[in-house]
PDB file of C-alpha atoms in Angstrom:
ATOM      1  CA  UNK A  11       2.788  18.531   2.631  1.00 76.00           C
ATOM      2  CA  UNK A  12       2.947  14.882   2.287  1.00 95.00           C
ATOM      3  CA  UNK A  13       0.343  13.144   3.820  1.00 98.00           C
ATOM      4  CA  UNK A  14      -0.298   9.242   4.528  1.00 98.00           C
ATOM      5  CA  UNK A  15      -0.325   7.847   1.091  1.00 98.00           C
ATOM      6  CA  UNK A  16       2.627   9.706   0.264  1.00 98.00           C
ATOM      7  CA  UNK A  17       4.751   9.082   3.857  1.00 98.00           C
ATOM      8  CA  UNK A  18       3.727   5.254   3.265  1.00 98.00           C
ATOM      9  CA  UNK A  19       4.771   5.169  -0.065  1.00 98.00           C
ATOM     10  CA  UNK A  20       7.995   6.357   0.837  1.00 98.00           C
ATOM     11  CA  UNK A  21       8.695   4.039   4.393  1.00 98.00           C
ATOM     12  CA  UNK A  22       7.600   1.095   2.227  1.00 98.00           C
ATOM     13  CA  UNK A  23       9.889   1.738  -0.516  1.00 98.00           C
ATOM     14  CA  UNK A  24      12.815   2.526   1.904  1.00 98.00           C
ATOM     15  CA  UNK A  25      12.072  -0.726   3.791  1.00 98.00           C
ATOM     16  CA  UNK A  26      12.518  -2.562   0.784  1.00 98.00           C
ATOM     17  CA  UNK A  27      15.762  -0.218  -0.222  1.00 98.00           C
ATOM     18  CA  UNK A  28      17.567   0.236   2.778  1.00 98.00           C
ATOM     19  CA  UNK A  29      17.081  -2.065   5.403  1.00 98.00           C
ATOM     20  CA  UNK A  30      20.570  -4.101   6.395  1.00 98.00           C
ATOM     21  CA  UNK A  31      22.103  -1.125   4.806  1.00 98.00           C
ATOM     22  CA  UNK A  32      25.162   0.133   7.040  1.00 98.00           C
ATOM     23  CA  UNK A  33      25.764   4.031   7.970  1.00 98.00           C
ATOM     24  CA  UNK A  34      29.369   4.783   6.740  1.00 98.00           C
ATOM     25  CA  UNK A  35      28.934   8.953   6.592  1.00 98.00           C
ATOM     26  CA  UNK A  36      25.934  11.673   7.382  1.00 98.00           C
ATOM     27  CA  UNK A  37      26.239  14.932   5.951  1.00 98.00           C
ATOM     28  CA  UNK A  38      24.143  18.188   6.672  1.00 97.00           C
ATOM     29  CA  UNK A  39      23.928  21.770   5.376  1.00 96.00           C
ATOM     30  CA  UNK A  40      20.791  22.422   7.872  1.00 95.00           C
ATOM     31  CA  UNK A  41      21.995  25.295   9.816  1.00 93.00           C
ATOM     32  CA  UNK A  42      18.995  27.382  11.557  1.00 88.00           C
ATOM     33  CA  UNK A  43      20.060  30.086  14.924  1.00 88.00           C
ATOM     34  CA  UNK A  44      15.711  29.310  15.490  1.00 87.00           C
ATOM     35  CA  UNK A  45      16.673  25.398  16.506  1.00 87.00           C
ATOM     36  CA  UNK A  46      20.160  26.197  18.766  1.00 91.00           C
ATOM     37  CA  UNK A  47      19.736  24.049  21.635  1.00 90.00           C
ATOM     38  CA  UNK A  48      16.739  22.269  20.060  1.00 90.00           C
ATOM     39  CA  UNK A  49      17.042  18.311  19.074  1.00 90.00           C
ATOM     40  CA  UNK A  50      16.472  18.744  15.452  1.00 91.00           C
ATOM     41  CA  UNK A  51      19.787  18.488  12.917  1.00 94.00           C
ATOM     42  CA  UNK A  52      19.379  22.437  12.117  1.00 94.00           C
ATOM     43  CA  UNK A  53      21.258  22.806  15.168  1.00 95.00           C
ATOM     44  CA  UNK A  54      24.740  21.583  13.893  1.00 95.00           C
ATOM     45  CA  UNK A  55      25.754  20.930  17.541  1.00 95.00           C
ATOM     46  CA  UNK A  56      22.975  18.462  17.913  1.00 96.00           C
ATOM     47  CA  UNK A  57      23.476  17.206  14.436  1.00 97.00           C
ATOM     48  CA  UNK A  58      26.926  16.287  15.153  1.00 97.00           C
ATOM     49  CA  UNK A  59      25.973  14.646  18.155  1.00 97.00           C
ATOM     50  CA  UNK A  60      23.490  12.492  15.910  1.00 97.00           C
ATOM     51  CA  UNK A  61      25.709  11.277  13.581  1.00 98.00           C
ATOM     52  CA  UNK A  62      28.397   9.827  16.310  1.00 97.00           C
ATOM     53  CA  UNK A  63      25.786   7.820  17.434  1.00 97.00           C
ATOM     54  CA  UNK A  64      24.312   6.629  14.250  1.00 98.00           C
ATOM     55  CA  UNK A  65      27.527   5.812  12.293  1.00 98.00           C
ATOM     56  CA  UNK A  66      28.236   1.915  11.648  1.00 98.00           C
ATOM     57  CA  UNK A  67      24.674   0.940  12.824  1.00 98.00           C
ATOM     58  CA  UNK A  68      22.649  -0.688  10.623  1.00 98.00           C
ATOM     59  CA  UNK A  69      19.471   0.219   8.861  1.00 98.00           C
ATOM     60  CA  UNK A  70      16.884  -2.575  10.853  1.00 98.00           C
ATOM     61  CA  UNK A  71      13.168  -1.489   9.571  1.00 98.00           C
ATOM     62  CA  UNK A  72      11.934   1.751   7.736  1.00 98.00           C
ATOM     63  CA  UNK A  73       8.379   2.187   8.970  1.00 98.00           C
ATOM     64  CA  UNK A  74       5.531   4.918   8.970  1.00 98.00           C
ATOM     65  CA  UNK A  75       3.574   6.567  11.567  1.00 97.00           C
ATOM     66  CA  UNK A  76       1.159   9.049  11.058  1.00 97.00           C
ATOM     67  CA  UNK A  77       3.192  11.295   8.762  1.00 97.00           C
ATOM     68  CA  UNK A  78       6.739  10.616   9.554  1.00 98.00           C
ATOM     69  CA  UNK A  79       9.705   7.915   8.538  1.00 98.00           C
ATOM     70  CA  UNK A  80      10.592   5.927  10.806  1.00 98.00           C
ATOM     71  CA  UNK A  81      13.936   4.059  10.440  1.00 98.00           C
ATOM     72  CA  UNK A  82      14.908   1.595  12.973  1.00 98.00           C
ATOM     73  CA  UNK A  83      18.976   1.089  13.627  1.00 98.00           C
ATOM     74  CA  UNK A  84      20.305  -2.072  15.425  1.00 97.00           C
ATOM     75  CA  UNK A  85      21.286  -0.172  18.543  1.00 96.00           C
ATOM     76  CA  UNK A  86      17.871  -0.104  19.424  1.00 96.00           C
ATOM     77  CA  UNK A  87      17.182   3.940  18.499  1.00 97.00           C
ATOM     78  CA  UNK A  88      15.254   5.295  15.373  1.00 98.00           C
ATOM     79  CA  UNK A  89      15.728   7.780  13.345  1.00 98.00           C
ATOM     80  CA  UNK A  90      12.411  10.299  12.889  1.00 98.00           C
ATOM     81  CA  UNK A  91      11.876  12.382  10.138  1.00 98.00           C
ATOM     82  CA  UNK A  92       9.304  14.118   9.550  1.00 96.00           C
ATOM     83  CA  UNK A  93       9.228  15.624   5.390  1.00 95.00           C
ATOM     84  CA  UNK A  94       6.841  19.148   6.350  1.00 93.00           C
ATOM     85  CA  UNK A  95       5.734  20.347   3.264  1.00 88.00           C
ATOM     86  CA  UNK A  96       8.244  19.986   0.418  1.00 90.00           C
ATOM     87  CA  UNK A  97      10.549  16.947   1.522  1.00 95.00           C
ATOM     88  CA  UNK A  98      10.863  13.821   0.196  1.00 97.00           C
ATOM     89  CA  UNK A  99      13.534  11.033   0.381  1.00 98.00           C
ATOM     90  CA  UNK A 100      15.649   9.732  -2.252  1.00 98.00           C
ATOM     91  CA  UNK A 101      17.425   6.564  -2.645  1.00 98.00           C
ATOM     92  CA  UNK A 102      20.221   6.237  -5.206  1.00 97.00           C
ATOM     93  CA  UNK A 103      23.946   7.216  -5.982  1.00 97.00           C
ATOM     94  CA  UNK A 104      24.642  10.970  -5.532  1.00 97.00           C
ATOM     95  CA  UNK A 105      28.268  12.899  -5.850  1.00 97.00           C
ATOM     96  CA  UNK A 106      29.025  15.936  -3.604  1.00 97.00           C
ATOM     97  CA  UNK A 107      30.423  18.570  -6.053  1.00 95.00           C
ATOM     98  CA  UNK A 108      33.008  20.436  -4.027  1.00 93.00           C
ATOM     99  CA  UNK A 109      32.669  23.664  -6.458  1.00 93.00           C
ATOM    100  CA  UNK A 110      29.493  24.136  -6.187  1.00 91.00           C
ATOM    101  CA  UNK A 111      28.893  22.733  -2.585  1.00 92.00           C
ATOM    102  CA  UNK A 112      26.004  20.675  -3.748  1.00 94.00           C
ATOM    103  CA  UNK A 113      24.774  17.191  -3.763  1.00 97.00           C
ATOM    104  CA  UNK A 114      24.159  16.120  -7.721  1.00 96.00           C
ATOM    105  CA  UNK A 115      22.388  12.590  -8.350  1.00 97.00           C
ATOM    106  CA  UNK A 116      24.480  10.134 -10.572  1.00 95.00           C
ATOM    107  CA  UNK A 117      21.417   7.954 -11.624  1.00 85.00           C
ATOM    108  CA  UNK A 118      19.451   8.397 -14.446  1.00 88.00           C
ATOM    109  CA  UNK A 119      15.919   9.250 -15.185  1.00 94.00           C
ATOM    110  CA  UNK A 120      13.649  10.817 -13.116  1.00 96.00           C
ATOM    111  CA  UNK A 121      16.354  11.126  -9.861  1.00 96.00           C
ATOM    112  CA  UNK A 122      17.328  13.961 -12.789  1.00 96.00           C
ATOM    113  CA  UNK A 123      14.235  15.820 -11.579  1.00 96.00           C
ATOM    114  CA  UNK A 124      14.687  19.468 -11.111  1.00 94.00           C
ATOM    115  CA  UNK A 125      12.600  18.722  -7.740  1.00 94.00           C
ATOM    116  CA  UNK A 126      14.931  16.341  -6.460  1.00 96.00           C
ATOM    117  CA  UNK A 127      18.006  18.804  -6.211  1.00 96.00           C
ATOM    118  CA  UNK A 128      17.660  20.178  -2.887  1.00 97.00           C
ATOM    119  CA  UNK A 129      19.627  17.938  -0.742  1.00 97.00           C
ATOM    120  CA  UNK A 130      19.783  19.190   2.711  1.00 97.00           C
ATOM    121  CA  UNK A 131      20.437  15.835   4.823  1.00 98.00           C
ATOM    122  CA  UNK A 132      22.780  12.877   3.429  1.00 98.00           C
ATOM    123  CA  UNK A 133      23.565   9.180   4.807  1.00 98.00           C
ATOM    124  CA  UNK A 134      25.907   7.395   2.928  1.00 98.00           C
ATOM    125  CA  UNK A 135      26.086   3.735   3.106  1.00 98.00           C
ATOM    126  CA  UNK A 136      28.856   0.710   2.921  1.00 98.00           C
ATOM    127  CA  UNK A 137      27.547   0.056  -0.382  1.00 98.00           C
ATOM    128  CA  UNK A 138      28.512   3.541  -2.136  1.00 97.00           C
ATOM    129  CA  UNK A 139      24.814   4.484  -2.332  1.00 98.00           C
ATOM    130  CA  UNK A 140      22.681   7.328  -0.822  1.00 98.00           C
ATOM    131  CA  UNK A 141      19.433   8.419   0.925  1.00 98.00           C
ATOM    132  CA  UNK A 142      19.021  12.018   0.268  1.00 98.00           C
ATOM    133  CA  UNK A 143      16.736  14.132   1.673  1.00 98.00           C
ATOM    134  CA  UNK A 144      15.816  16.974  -1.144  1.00 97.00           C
ATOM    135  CA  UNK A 145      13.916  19.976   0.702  1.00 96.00           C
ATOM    136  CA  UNK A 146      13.234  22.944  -0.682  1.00 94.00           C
ATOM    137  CA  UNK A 147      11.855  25.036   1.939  1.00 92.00           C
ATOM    138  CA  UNK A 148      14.117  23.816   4.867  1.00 93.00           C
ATOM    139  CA  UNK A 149      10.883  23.344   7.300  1.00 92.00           C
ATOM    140  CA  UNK A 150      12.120  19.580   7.723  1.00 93.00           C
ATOM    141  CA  UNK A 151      12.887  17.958  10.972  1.00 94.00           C
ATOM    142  CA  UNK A 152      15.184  15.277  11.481  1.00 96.00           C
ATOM    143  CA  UNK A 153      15.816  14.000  14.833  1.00 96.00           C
ATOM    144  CA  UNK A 154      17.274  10.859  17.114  1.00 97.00           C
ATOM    145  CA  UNK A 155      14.880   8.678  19.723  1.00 97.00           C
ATOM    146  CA  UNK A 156      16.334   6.656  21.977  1.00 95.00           C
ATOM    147  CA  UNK A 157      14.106   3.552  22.417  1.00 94.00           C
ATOM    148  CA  UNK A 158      10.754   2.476  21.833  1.00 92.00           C
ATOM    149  CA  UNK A 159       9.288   4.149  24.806  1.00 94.00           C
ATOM    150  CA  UNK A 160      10.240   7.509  24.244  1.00 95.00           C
ATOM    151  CA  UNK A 161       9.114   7.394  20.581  1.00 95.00           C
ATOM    152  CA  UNK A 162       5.868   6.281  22.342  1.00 95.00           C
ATOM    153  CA  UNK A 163       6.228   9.141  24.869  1.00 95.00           C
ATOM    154  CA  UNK A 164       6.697  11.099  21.381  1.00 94.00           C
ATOM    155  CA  UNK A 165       3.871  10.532  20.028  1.00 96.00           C
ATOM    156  CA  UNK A 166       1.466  10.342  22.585  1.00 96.00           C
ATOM    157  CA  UNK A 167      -0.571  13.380  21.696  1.00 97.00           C
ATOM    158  CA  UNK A 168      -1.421  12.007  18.184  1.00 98.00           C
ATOM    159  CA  UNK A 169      -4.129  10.285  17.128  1.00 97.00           C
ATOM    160  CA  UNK A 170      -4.760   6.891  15.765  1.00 97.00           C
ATOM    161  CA  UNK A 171      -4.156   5.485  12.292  1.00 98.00           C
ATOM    162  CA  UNK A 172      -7.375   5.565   9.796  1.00 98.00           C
ATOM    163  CA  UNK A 173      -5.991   2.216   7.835  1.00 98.00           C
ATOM    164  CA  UNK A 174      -6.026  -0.418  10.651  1.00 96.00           C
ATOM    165  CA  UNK A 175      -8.306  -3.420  10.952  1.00 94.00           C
ATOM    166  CA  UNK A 176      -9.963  -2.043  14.639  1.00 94.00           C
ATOM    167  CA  UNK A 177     -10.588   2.018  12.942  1.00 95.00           C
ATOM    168  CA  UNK A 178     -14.491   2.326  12.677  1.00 96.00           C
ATOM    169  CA  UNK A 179     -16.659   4.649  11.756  1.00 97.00           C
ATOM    170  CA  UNK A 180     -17.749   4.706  15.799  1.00 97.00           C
ATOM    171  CA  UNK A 181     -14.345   5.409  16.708  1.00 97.00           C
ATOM    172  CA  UNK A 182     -14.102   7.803  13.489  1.00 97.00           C
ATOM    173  CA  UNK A 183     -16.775   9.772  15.433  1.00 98.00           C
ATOM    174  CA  UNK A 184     -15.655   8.982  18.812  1.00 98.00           C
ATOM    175  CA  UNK A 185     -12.369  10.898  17.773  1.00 98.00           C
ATOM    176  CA  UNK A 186     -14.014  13.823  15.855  1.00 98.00           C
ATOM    177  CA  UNK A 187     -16.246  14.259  18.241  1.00 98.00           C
ATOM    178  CA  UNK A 188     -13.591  15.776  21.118  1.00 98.00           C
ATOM    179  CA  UNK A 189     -14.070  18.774  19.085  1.00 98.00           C
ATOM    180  CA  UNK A 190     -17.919  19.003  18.411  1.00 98.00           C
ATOM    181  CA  UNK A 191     -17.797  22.522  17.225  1.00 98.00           C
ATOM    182  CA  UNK A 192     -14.771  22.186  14.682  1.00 98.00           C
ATOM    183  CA  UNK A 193     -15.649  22.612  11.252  1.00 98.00           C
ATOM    184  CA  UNK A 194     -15.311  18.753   9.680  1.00 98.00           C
ATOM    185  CA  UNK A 195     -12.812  19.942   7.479  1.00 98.00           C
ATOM    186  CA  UNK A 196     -10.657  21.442   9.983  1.00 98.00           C
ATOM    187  CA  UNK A 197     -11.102  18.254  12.411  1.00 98.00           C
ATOM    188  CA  UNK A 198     -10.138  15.784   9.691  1.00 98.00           C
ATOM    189  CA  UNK A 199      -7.048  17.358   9.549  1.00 98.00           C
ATOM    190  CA  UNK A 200      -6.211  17.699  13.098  1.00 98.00           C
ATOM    191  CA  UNK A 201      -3.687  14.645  13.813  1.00 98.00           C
ATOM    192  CA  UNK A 202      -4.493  14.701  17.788  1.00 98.00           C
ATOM    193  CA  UNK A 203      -7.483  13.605  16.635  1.00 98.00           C
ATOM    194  CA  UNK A 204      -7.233  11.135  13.307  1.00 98.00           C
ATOM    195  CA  UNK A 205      -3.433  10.949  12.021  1.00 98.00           C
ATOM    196  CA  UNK A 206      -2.175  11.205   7.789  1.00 98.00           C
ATOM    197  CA  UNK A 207      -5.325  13.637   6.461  1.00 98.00           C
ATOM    198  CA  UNK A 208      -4.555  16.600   5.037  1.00 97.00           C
ATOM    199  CA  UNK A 209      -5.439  19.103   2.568  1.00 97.00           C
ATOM    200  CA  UNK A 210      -5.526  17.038   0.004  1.00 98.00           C
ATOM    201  CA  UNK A 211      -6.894  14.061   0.962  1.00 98.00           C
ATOM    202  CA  UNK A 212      -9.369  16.038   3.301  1.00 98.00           C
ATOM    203  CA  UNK A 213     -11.212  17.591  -0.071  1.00 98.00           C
ATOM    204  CA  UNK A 214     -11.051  13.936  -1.958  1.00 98.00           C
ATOM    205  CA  UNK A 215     -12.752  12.361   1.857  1.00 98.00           C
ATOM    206  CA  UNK A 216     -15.454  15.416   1.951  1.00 98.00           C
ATOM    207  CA  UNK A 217     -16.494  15.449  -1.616  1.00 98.00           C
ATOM    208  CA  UNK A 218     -16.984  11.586  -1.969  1.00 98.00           C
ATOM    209  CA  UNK A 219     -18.489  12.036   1.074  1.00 98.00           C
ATOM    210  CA  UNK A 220     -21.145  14.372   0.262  1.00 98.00           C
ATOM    211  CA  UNK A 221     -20.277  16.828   3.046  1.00 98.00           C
ATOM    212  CA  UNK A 222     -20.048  20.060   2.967  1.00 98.00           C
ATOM    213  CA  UNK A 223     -16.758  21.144   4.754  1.00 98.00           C
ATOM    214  CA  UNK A 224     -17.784  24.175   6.712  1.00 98.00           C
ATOM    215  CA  UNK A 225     -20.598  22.080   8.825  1.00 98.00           C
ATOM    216  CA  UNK A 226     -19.688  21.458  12.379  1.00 98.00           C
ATOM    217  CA  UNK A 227     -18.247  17.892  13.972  1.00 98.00           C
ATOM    218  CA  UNK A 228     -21.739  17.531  16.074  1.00 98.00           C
ATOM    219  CA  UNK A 229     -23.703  18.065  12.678  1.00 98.00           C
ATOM    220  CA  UNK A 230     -22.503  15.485  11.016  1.00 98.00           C
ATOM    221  CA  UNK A 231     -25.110  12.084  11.553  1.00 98.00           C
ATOM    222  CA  UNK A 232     -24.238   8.601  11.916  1.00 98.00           C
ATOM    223  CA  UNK A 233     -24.778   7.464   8.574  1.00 98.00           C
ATOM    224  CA  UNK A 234     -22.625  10.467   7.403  1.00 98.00           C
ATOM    225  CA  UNK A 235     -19.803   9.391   9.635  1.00 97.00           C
ATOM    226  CA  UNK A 236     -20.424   5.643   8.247  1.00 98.00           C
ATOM    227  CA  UNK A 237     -19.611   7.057   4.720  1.00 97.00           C
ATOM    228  CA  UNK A 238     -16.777   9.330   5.958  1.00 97.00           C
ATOM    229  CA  UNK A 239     -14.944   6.290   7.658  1.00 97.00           C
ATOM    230  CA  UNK A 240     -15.441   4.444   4.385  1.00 97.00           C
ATOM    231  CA  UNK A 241     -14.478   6.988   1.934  1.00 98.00           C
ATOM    232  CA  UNK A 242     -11.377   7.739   4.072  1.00 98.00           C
ATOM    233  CA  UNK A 243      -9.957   3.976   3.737  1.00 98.00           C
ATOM    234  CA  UNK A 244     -10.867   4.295   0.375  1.00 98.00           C
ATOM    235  CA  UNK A 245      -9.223   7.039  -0.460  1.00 98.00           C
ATOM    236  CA  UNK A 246      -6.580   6.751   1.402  1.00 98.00           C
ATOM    237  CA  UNK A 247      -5.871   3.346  -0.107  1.00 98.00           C
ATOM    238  CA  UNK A 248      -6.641   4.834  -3.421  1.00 98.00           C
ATOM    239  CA  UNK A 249      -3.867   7.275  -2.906  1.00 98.00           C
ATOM    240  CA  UNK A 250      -1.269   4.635  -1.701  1.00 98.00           C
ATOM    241  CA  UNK A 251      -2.409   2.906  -4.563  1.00 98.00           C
ATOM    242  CA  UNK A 252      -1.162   5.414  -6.635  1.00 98.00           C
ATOM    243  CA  UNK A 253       2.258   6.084  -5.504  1.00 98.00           C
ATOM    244  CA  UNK A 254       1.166   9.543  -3.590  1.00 98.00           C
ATOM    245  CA  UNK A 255       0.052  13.020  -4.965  1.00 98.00           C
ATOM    246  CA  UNK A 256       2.558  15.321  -6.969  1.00 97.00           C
ATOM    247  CA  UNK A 257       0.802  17.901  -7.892  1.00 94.00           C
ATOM    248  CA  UNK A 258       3.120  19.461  -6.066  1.00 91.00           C
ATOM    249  CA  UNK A 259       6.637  18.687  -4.892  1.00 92.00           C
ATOM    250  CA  UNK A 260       6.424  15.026  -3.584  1.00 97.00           C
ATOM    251  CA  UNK A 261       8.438  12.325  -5.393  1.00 98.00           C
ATOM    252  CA  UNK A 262       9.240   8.763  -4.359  1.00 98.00           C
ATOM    253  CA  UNK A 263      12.664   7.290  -3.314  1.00 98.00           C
ATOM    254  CA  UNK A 264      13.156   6.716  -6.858  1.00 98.00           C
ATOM    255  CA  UNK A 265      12.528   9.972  -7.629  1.00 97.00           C
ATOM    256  CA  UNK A 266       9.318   9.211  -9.360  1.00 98.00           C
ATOM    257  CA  UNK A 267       6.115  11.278  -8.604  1.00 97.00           C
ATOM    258  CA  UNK A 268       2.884   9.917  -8.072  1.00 98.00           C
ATOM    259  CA  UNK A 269      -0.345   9.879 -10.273  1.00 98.00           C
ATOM    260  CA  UNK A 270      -3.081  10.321  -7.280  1.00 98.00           C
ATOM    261  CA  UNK A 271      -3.357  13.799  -9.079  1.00 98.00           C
ATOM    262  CA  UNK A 272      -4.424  12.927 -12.025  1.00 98.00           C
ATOM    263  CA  UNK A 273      -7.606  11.353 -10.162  1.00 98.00           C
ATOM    264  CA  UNK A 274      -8.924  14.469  -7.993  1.00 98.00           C
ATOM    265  CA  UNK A 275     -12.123  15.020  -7.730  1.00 98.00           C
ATOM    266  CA  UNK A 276     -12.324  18.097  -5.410  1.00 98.00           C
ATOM    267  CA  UNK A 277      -8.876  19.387  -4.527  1.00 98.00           C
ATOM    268  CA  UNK A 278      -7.280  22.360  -6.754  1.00 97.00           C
ATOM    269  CA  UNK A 279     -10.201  22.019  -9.261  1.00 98.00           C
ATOM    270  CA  UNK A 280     -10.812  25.635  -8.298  1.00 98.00           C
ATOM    271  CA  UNK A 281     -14.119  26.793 -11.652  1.00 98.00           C
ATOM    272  CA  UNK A 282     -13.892  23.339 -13.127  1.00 98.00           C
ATOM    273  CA  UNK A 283     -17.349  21.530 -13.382  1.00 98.00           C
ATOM    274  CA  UNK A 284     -18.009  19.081 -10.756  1.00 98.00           C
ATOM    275  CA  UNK A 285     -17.457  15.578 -11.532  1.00 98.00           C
ATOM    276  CA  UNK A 286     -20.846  14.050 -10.147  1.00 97.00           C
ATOM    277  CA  UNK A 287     -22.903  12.441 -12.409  1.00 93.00           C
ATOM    278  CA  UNK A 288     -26.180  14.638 -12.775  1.00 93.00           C
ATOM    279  CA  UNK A 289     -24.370  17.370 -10.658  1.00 97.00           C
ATOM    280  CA  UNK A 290     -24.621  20.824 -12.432  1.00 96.00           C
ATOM    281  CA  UNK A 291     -22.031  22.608  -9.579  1.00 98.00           C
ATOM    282  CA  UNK A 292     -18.977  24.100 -10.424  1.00 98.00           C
ATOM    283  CA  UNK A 293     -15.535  23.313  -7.706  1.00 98.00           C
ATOM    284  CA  UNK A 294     -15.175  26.414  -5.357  1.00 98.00           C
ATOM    285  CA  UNK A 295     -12.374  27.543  -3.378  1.00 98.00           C
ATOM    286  CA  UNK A 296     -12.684  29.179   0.415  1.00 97.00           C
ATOM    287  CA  UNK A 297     -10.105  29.416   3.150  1.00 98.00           C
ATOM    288  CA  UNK A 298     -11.401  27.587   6.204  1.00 97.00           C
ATOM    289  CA  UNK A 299      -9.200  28.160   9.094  1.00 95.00           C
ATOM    290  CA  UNK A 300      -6.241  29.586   6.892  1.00 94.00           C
ATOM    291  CA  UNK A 301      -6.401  26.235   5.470  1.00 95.00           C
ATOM    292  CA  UNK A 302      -8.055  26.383   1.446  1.00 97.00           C
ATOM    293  CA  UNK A 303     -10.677  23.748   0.898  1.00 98.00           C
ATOM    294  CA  UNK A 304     -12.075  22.904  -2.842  1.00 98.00           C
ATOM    295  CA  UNK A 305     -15.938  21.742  -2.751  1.00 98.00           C
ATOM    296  CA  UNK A 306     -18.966  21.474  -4.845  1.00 98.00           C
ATOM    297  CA  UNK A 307     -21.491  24.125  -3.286  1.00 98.00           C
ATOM    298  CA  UNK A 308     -24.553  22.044  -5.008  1.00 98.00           C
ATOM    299  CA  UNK A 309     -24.035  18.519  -3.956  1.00 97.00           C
ATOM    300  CA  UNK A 310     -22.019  18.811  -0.746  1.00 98.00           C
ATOM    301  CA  UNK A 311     -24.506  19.403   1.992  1.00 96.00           C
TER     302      UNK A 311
END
């Protein structure tokens, strides 16, 4: 799933791509009987309702929080969307071949990606170009808010962001802390608690870290949780840095992947020999609450 390096990566982009764009046509082959009645574009009755509202507006801001795109239309409502684990936006010039009843990409280079074929969700623009949403799964959600305060209202149950000027290590443990007997792994990832963490980035935080991911919340001491908060920016900055992870489906809206994957230190290195100077331990693999987390059993404590 794409987590806060890779959402960011993507609303930045998109800001830069899209904004002043205007909506001339949405197009969707979501069609799930589990969302009838639900506001989410797999129910094609809400999704048709959606589009009347969102045609002619224009694109005002493409933003990021926690781990969905944002993008802000000048009649005051945003659009949400939230990429679950193998979505990703594109932004280019695609063709809807009527034969095959499939959205093919008319630039060049890497939009040619064989990852970047599952279009599922299209908004045209004025212009003659495109964001596509390529999903292979169909777990997705797209979805309409109305104003500011309900997108508040919406997001009310989530935590705050780890990047911003005022995010501590005290309120790093404040926030972990509401569940002392989580295991640290499992609370990192929790997005009531601290928003954008996931897998991934979770293993890369914990392993820099020098933490052990099965010890408890309350275990963990100050100074740890003054390392955590600073290997979390760093990391997370790191992978923003880097255009994302790939390793597996994630590509930017130029259909590019990222390169954080080349730099992992922890995460899928399942019998590889740890990377730690002077460290003789060898990457494991365990399922922590049906989640898989990648550690060094010697020098994470």
């Amino acid at each position: 799933m794409p987590e806060l390096p890779e959402v960011h990566t993507t609303a930045r982009m998109l800001n830069d791509m899209i904004r002043e764009k205007i909506i001339a046509d949405v197009w969707s082959d979501y069609n799930s009987p589990y969302y009838v009645g639900k506001e989410n574009i797999k129910d094609p009755k809400y999704f048709k309702k959606l589009k009347s509202k969102i045609l002619s507006k224009k694109i005002t801001r493409v933003w990021r929080r926690a781990k969905n795109v944002l993008i802000d239309i000048n009649s005051g409502e945003t659009l949400v969307i939230h990429m679950k684990m193998t979505g990703h936006l594109l932004c280019g010039v695609f063709e809807f071949d009527k034969k095959k009843k499939e959205w093919i990409a008319k630039t060049p280079g890497p939009m040619q990606d064989p990852f970047n074929r599952f279009i599922h969700f299209v908004i045209t623009f004025t212009d003659g170009t495109h964001l596509a949403f390529s999903d292979m799964r169909k777990f997705a959600t797209v979805t309409l808010v109305s104003s500011s305060r309900e997108l508040d209202k919406k997001f009310d149950t989530l935590g705050p962001e780890p990047l911003t000027d005022n995010f501590d290590w005290n309120v790093f443990k404040t926030r972990l802390r509401k569940r002392p007997n989580y295991k640290i792994k499992t609370a990192l990832m929790d997005q009531s608690l601290v928003v954008g963490i996931g897998n991934i980035y979770s293993d890369e935080i914990l392993w820099a870290s020098l933490i052990y991911p099965e010890r408890t919340v309350l275990s963990i001491s100050d100074s740890e949780y003054k390392l955590l908060s600073k290997n979390t920016r760093n990391i997370l900055t790191k992978g923003i840095d880097f255009g994302g992870d790939s390793m597996s489906d994630y590509r930017n809206p130029n259909g590019i992947p990222g390169e954080f994957q080349l730099h992992h230190n922890a995460y899928r290195r399942t019998n590889l020999s740890c990377k730690r100077r002077d460290c003789e331990g060898i990457i494991k693999r365990k399922v922590i609450n049906g989640r898989s987390a990648h550690f060094c059993p010697i020098c994470q404590k």
